[in-house]
């Protein structure tokens, strides 16, 4: 049995195209900008799902260290309290699916999401 990746080349092209656009002209709205981060949101009429992307800066921290802190779930559980539940639900040779429960502020229900990590 051959393992297939559910993330298609068309999906990748769309993500890369969206990544190039980071301006109001590309349909993105700047939500917040500080010296260390930017948060952008895009709403499309064809779906109730809003796209959100962010850019973070970690001055003085090597990218490999940042990647380890974010992608290694054992390490991330020690510092990230916004995700009270993080668990690998499916693991493959080149990627895994992770279930996250996102803790939301009062009056808003927690959110569930599944992320593909490569």
Short mmCIF file of C-alpha atoms in Angstrom, two decimals:
data_model
loop_
_atom_site.label_atom_id
_atom_site.label_comp_id
_atom_site.label_asym_id
_atom_site.label_seq_id
_atom_site.Cartn_x
_atom_site.Cartn_y
_atom_site.Cartn_z
CA UNK A 1 0.00 0.00 0.00
CA UNK A 2 1.40 3.39 -0.99
CA UNK A 3 1.04 6.24 1.42
CA UNK A 4 -0.32 9.34 -0.24
CA UNK A 5 -0.01 12.90 0.95
CA UNK A 6 -3.44 14.57 1.22
CA UNK A 7 -1.83 17.99 0.61
CA UNK A 8 -1.80 18.33 -3.18
CA UNK A 9 0.47 20.36 -5.47
CA UNK A 10 -2.50 22.66 -6.12
CA UNK A 11 -2.80 23.23 -2.36
CA UNK A 12 0.88 24.09 -2.20
CA UNK A 13 0.62 26.52 -5.12
CA UNK A 14 -2.32 28.30 -3.46
CA UNK A 15 -0.41 28.63 -0.19
CA UNK A 16 2.66 29.97 -2.00
CA UNK A 17 0.52 32.46 -3.92
CA UNK A 18 -1.17 33.67 -0.74
CA UNK A 19 2.23 33.96 0.93
CA UNK A 20 3.40 36.39 -1.77
CA UNK A 21 0.43 38.67 -1.07
CA UNK A 22 0.76 40.50 2.18
CA UNK A 23 -1.05 43.73 1.58
CA UNK A 24 -4.49 45.23 1.49
CA UNK A 25 -4.23 45.06 -2.32
CA UNK A 26 -4.06 41.25 -2.07
CA UNK A 27 -7.23 41.14 0.03
CA UNK A 28 -5.37 40.91 3.34
CA UNK A 29 -6.22 43.20 6.26
CA UNK A 30 -3.54 44.10 8.77
CA UNK A 31 -4.87 43.20 12.22
CA UNK A 32 -1.87 44.17 14.33
CA UNK A 33 1.77 45.12 13.87
CA UNK A 34 4.49 45.50 16.48
CA UNK A 35 8.26 45.47 16.28
CA UNK A 36 8.23 41.68 16.73
CA UNK A 37 5.10 40.53 14.87
CA UNK A 38 2.47 41.15 12.20
CA UNK A 39 -0.97 39.51 12.05
CA UNK A 40 -2.98 39.54 8.79
CA UNK A 41 -6.54 38.34 8.07
CA UNK A 42 -8.33 37.61 4.81
CA UNK A 43 -12.06 36.97 4.42
CA UNK A 44 -13.44 35.39 1.27
CA UNK A 45 -17.08 35.43 0.21
CA UNK A 46 -16.93 31.80 -0.91
CA UNK A 47 -16.24 30.44 2.60
CA UNK A 48 -17.00 31.33 6.22
CA UNK A 49 -13.43 30.38 7.12
CA UNK A 50 -11.08 33.33 7.56
CA UNK A 51 -7.44 32.96 6.60
CA UNK A 52 -5.01 34.23 9.22
CA UNK A 53 -1.26 34.46 8.91
CA UNK A 54 1.41 35.94 11.05
CA UNK A 55 5.04 36.88 10.83
CA UNK A 56 7.17 36.69 13.97
CA UNK A 57 10.66 37.99 14.62
CA UNK A 58 12.94 36.42 17.22
CA UNK A 59 16.03 38.63 17.36
CA UNK A 60 19.12 36.78 18.55
CA UNK A 61 17.53 33.31 18.41
CA UNK A 62 18.70 30.97 15.63
CA UNK A 63 15.89 29.74 13.33
CA UNK A 64 16.70 26.11 14.18
CA UNK A 65 16.05 26.82 17.89
CA UNK A 66 12.74 28.55 17.09
CA UNK A 67 11.71 25.59 14.91
CA UNK A 68 12.52 23.13 17.71
CA UNK A 69 10.51 25.14 20.26
CA UNK A 70 7.47 25.25 17.98
CA UNK A 71 7.51 21.84 16.29
CA UNK A 72 8.70 19.51 19.08
CA UNK A 73 5.47 18.85 20.99
CA UNK A 74 7.28 17.62 24.12
CA UNK A 75 9.16 20.93 24.31
CA UNK A 76 6.16 23.03 23.29
CA UNK A 77 3.92 21.57 26.02
CA UNK A 78 6.33 23.01 28.60
CA UNK A 79 5.94 26.63 27.47
CA UNK A 80 2.75 26.99 25.40
CA UNK A 81 -0.28 27.14 27.71
CA UNK A 82 -2.66 28.32 24.93
CA UNK A 83 -2.95 24.73 23.71
CA UNK A 84 -4.02 22.61 26.68
CA UNK A 85 -4.39 19.62 24.34
CA UNK A 86 -1.74 18.74 21.75
CA UNK A 87 -1.60 15.22 20.43
CA UNK A 88 -0.37 13.45 17.34
CA UNK A 89 -3.40 11.72 15.85
CA UNK A 90 -1.72 10.27 12.77
CA UNK A 91 1.97 9.93 11.95
CA UNK A 92 3.58 9.16 8.60
CA UNK A 93 7.16 9.03 7.38
CA UNK A 94 7.23 12.62 6.05
CA UNK A 95 4.42 14.33 7.98
CA UNK A 96 2.06 14.02 10.90
CA UNK A 97 -1.37 15.31 11.85
CA UNK A 98 -1.64 17.04 15.19
CA UNK A 99 -4.86 17.77 17.06
CA UNK A 100 -4.86 21.02 19.01
CA UNK A 101 -7.40 22.48 21.37
CA UNK A 102 -6.91 26.24 21.46
CA UNK A 103 -7.74 27.95 24.74
CA UNK A 104 -9.87 31.03 24.10
CA UNK A 105 -10.63 33.98 26.38
CA UNK A 106 -13.73 34.09 28.59
CA UNK A 107 -17.08 34.11 26.80
CA UNK A 108 -15.59 32.36 23.74
CA UNK A 109 -15.58 28.58 23.39
CA UNK A 110 -12.27 26.81 22.94
CA UNK A 111 -11.41 25.91 19.34
CA UNK A 112 -10.32 22.57 17.92
CA UNK A 113 -8.04 22.25 14.94
CA UNK A 114 -6.01 19.66 13.11
CA UNK A 115 -2.68 20.71 11.62
CA UNK A 116 -0.46 18.91 9.17
CA UNK A 117 3.17 19.20 10.28
CA UNK A 118 6.02 18.29 7.96
#
